[in-house]
CSV table of C-alpha atoms in Angstrom, one decimal:
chain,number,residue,atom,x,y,z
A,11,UNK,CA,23.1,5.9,22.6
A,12,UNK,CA,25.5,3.0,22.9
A,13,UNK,CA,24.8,2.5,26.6
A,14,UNK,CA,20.7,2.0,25.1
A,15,UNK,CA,21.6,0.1,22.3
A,16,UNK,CA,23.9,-2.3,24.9
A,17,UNK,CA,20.5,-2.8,26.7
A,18,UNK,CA,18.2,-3.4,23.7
A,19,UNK,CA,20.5,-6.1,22.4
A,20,UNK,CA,21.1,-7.3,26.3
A,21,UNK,CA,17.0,-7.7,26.3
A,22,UNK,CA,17.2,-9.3,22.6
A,23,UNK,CA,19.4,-11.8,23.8
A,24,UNK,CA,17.3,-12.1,26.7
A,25,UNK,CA,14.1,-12.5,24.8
A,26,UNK,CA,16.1,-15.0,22.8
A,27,UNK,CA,17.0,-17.4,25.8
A,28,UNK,CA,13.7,-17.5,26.9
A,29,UNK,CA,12.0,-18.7,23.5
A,30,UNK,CA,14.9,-21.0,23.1
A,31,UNK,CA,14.1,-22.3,26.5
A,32,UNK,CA,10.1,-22.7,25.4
A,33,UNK,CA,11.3,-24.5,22.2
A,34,UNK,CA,13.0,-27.0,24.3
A,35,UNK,CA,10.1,-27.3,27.5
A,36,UNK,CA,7.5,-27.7,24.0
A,37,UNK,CA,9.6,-30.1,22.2
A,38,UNK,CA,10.1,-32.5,25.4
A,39,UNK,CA,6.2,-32.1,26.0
A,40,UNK,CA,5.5,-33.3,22.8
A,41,UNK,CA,7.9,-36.2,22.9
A,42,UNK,CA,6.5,-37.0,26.4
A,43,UNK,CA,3.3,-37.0,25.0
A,44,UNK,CA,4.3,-39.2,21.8
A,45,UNK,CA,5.6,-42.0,23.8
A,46,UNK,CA,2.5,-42.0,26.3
A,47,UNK,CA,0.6,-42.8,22.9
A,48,UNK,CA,3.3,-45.4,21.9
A,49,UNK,CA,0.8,-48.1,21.8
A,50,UNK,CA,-2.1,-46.7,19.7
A,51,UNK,CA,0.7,-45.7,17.4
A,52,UNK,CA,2.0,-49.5,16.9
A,53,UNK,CA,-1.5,-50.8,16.2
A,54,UNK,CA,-1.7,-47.9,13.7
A,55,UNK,CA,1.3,-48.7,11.8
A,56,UNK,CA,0.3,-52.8,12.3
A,57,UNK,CA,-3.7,-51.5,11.3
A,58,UNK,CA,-2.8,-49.8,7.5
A,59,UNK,CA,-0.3,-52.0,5.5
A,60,UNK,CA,-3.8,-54.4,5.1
A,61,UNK,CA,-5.6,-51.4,3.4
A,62,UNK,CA,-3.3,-51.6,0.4
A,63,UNK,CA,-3.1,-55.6,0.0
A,64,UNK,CA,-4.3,-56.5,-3.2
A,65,UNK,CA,-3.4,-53.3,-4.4
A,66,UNK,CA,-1.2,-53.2,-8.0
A,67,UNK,CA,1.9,-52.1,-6.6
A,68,UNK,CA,2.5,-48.7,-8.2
A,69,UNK,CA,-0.6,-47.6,-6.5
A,70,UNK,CA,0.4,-48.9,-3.0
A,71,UNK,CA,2.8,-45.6,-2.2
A,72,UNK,CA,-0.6,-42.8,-3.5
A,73,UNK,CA,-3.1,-44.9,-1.3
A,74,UNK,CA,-0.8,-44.4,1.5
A,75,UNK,CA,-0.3,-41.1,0.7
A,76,UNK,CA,-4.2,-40.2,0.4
A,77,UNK,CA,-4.7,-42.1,3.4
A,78,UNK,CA,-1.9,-40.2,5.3
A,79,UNK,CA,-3.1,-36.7,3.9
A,80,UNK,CA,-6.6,-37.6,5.1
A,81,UNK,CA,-5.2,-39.0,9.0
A,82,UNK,CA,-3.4,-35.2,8.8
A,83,UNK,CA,-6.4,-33.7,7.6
A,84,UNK,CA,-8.6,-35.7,10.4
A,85,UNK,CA,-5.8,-34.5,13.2
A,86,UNK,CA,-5.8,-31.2,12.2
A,87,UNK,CA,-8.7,-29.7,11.5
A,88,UNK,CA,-11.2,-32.2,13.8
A,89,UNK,CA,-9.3,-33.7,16.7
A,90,UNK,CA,-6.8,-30.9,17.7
A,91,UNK,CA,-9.5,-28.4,17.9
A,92,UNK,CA,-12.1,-30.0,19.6
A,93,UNK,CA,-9.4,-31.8,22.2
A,94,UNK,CA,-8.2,-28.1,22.7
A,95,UNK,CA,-12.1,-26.6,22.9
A,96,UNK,CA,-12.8,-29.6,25.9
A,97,UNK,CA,-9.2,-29.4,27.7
A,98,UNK,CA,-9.5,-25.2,28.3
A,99,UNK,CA,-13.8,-25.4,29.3
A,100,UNK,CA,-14.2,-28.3,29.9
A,101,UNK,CA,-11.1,-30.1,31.2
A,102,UNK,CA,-13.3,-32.4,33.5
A,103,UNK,CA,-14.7,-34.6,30.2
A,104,UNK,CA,-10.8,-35.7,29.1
A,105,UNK,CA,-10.7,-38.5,31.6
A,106,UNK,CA,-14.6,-40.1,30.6
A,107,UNK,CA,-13.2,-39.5,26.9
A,108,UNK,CA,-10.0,-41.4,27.7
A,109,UNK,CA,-11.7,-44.0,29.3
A,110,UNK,CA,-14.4,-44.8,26.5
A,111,UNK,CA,-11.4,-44.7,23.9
A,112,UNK,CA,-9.5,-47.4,26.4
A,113,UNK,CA,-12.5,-49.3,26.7
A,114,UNK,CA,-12.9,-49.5,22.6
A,115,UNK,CA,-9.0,-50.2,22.2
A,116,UNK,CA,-9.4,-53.4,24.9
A,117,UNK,CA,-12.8,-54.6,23.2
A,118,UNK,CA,-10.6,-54.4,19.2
A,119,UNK,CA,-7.6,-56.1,21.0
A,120,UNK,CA,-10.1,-59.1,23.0
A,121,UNK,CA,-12.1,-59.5,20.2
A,122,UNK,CA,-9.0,-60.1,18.2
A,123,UNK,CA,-7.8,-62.8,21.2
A,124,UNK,CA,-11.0,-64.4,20.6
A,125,UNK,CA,-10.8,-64.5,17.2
A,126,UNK,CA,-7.2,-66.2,17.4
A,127,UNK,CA,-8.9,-68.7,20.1
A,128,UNK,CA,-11.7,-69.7,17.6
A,129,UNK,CA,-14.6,-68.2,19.9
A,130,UNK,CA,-17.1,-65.6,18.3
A,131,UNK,CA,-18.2,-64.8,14.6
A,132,UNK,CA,-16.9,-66.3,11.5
A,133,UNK,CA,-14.7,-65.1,9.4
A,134,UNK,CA,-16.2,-63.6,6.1
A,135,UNK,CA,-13.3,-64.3,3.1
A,136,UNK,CA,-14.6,-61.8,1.3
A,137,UNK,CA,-13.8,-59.1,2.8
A,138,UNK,CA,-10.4,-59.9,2.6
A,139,UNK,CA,-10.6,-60.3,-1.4
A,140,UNK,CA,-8.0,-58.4,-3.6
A,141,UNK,CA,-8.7,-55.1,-4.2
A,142,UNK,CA,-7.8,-55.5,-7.5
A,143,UNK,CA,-10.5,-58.6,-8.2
A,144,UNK,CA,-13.8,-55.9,-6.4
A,145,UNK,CA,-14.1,-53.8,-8.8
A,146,UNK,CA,-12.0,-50.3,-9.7
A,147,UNK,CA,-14.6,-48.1,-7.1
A,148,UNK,CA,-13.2,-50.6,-4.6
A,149,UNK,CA,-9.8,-48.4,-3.9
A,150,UNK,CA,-11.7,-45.3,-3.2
A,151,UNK,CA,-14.2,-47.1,-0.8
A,152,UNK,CA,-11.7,-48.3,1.2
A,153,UNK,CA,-9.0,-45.2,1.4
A,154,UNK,CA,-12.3,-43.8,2.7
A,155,UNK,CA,-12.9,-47.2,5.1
A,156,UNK,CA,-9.1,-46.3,6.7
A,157,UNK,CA,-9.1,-43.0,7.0
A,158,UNK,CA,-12.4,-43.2,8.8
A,159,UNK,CA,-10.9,-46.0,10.8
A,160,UNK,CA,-7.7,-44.0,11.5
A,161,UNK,CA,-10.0,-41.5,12.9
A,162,UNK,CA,-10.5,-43.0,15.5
A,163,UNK,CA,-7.0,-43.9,16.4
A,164,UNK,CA,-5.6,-40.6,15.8
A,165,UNK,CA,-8.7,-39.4,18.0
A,166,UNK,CA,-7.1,-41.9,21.0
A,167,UNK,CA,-3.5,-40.5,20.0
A,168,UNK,CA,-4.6,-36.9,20.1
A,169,UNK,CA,-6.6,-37.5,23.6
A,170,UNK,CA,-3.5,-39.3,25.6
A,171,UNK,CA,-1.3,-36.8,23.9
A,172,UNK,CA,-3.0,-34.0,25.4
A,173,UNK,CA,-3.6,-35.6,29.2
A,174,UNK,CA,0.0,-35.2,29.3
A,175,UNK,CA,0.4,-31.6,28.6
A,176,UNK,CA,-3.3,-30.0,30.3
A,177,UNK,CA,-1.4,-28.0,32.7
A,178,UNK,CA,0.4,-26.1,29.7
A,179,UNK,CA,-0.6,-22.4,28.5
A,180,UNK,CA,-3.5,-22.7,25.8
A,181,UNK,CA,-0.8,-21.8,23.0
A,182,UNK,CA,1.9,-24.2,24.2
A,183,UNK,CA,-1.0,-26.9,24.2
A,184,UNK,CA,-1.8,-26.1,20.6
A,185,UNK,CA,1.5,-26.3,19.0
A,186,UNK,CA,2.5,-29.4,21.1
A,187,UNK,CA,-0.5,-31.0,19.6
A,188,UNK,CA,-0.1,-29.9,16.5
A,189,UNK,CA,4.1,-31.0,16.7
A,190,UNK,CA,2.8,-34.4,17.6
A,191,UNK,CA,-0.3,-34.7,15.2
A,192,UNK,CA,2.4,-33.9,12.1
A,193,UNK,CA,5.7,-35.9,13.7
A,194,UNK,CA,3.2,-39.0,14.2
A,195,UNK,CA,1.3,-39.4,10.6
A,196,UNK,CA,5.0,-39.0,9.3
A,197,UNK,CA,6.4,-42.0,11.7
A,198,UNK,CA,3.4,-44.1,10.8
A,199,UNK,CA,3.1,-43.3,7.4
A,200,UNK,CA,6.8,-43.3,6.6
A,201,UNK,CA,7.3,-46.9,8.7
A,202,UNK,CA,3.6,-48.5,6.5
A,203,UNK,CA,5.2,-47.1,3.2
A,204,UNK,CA,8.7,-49.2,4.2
A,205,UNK,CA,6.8,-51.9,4.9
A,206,UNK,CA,4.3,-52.5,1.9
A,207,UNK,CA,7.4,-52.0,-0.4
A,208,UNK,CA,9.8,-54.1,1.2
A,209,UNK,CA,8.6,-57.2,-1.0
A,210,UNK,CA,9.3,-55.0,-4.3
A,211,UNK,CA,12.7,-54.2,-3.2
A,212,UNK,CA,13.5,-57.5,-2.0
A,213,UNK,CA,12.1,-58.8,-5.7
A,214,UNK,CA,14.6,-56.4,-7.3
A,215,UNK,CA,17.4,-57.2,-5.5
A,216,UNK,CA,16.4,-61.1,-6.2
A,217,UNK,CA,16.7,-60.1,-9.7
A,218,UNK,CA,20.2,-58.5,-9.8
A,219,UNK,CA,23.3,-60.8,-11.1
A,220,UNK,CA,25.2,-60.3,-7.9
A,221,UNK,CA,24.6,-63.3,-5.6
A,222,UNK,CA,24.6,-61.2,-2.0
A,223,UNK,CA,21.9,-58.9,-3.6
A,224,UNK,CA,20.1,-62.1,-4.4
A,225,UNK,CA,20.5,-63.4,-1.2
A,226,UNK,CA,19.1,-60.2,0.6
A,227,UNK,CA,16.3,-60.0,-2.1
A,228,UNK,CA,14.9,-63.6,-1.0
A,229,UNK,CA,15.3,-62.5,2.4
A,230,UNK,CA,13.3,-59.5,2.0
A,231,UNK,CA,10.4,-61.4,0.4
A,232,UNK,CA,10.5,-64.0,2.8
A,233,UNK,CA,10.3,-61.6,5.6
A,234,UNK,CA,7.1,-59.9,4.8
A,235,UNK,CA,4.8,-62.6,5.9
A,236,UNK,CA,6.3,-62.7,9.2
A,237,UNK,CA,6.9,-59.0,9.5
A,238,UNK,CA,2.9,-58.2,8.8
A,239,UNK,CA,2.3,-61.0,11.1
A,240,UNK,CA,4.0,-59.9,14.0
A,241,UNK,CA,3.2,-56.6,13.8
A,242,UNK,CA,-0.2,-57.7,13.8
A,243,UNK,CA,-0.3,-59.5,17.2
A,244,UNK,CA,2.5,-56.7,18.5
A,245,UNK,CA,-0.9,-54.0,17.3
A,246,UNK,CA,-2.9,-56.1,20.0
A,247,UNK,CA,-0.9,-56.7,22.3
A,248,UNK,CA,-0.4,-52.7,21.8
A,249,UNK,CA,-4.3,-52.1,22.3
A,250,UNK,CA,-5.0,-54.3,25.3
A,251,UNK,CA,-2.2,-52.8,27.3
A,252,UNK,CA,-2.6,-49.8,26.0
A,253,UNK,CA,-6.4,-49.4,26.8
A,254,UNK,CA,-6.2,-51.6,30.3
A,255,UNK,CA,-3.7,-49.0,31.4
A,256,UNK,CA,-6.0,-45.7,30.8
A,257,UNK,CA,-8.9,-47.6,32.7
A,258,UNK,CA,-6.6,-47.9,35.3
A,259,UNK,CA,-5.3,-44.7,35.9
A,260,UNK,CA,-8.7,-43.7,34.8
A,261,UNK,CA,-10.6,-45.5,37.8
A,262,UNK,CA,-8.3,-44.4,40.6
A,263,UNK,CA,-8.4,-40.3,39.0
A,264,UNK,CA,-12.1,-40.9,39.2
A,265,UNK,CA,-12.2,-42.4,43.1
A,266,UNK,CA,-11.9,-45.8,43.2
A,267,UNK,CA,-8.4,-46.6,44.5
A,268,UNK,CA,-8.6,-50.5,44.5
A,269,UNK,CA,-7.1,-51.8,41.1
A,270,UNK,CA,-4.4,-48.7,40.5
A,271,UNK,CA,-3.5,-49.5,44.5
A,272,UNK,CA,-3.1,-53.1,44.0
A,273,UNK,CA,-1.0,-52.8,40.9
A,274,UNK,CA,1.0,-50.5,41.9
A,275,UNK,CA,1.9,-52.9,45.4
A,276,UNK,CA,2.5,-55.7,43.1
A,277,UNK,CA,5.0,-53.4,41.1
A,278,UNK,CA,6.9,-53.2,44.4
A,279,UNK,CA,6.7,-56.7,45.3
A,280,UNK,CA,8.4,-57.7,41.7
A,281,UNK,CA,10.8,-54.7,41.7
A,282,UNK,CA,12.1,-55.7,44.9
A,283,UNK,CA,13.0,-59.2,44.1
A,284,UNK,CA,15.1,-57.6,40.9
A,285,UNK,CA,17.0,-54.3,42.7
A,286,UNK,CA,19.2,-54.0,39.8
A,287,UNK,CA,16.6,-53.2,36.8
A,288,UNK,CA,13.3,-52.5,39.5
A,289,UNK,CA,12.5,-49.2,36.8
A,290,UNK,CA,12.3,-52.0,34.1
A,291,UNK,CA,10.4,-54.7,35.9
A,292,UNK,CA,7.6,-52.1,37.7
A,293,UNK,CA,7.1,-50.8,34.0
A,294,UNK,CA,6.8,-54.8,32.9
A,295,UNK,CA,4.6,-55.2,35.9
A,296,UNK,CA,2.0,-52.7,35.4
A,297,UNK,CA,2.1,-53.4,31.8
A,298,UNK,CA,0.9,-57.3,32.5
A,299,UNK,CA,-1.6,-55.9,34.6
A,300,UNK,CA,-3.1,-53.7,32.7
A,301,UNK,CA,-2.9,-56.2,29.2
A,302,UNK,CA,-5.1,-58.5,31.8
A,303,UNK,CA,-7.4,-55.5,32.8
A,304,UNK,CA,-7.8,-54.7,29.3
A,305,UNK,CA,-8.2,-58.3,28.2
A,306,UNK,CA,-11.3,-58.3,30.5
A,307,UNK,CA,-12.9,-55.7,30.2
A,308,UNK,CA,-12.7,-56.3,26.0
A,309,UNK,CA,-13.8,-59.9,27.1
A,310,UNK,CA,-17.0,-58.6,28.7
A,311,UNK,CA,-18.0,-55.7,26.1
A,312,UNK,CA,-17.5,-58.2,22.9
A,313,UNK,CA,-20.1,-60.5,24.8
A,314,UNK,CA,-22.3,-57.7,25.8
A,315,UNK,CA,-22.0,-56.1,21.4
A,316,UNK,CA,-22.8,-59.8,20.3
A,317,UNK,CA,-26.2,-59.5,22.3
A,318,UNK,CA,-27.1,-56.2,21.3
A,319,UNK,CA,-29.2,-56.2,17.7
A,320,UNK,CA,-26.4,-54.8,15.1
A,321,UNK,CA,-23.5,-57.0,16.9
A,322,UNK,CA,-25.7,-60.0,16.1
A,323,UNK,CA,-25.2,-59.0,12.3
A,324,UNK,CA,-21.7,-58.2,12.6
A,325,UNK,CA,-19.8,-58.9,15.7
A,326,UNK,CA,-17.6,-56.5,14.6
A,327,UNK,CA,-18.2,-52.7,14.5
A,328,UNK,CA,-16.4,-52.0,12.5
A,329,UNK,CA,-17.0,-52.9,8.6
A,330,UNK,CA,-13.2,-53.1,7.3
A,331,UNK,CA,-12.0,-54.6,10.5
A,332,UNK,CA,-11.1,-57.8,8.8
A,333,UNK,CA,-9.1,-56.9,6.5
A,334,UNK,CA,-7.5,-54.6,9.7
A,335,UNK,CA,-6.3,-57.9,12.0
């Protein structure tokens, strides 16, 4: 009896290293996957502080809330499913998919370029009106307006998170997935929330009687501008590279060899001039090429929407994506 019960707790301990062991290989999956979907994630975050602008400010932290429960809702019972339906019959679709979502991301981040060059549509002021001056029905119009927007970025989060991990098991797929669905909406909800409450924090601190807190408090409120603003251009900076680089890789997984083969020669070239940080500059390298890639290829589909009937009404798709940028 001891030498058996010696063995079952020698197999329990056994059994024990082995799920530890798939805790880790799942958990490094999904933050493998997480950082290949860096970029879509920054745009995100830069995409949803401009939903609650205009807002009064005790509503600003439910919005975000509603809008977060409904980008969790969109992950989890849409996106995850169907990515994991396509990736086990139908694995040969995930590249197409991938590509169409880059070539959306590089046509938001060029028509956004344009925009800040002063070529394309006018900009219509009153879509960026308060919230607060449209009407009451005007906050649950446009928690609906970003969640539906957010469904397409989580869709392109969801889709570059699971290219990474197609050669897991089914189940190890689906929890990763699901790890990274959850651990994003927090990251990007948690970072928005920080950000559309800094300028209430920094107004209390102005307020206190202590001069440092003052100082701080000014600081904070004279931050935001410049914070929304650079996470705004860092968003498209985020989407043309981002997108560029999944037509990229895209192309050459689908047989044509010509752009991924001359960017990766070019990352050699440059890496070899810098031997001391050539990881660094390759990265840098392919990431300039694909921003350009991604530049023009946006370039050419916002000139071939503006032709088309409905981009001649609205040269952008997208009816809240003012008040996005």
């Amino acid at each position: 009896m001891a030498a058996g019960l010696a063995a079952l707790l020698d197999d329990i301990a056994a059994i024990a290293r082995v799920a530890a062991a798939s805790v880790d290989d799942i958990s490094a999956a999904a933050g493998r996957a997480s950082m290949k979907a860096a970029g879509v994630v920054v745009d995100d975050a830069a995409v949803t502080p401009r939903y609650v602008t205009g807002f009064d400010p005790s509503r600003e932290l439910p919005i975000i809330k509603k809008i977060g429960l409904g980008s969790l809702r969109n992950k989890l019972l849409f996106i995850v499913p169907a990515a994991l339906l396509l990736s086990q019959f139908a694995p040969w679709v995930l590249t197409p998919l991938l590509m169409l979502g880059g070539t959306y991301l590089s046509y938001e981040g060029a028509h956004k370029v344009l925009e800040w060059l002063g070529v394309g549509g006018h900009h219509d002021g009153a879509k960026d009106a308060p919230v607060v001056e449209q009407g009451p029905e005007e906050e649950k119009k446009m928690v609906s307006g970003a969640i539906r927007t957010d469904f397409i970025l989580s869709s392109e989060i969801m889709v570059i998170a699971l290219n990474e991990v197609t050669d897991e098991p089914f189940l190890n797929r689906a929890v990763i997935l699901v790890a990274v669905a959850i651990g994003i909406t927090l990251l990007i909800y948690g970072v928005v929330a920080l950000i559309v409450k800094m300028d209430d924090v920094g107004l209390h601190l102005a307020e206190r009687p202590q001069e440092g807190a003052q100082r701080i408090g000014r600081f904070l409120v004279k931050a935001m501008p410049v914070v929304l603003k650079t996470l705004s251009i860092v968003g498209v900076v985020a989407m043309l590279w981002v997108g560029g680089h999944i037509l990229l890789v895209g192309t050459d997984d689908l047989g044509f060899h010509p752009l991924y083969a001359f960017v990766h020669h070019m990352e050699e070239i440059v890496a070899g001039w810098v031997p001391g940080a050539a990881g660094l500059v390759a990265w840098l390298t392919n990431t300039f090429f694909s921003a350009v890639l991604g530049l023009l290829v946006g370039t050419v589909v916002v000139g071939i929407v503006s032709l088309l009937p409905f981009g001649s009404k609205d040269e952008h798709a997208d009816d809240h994506a003012d008040a996005r940028h």
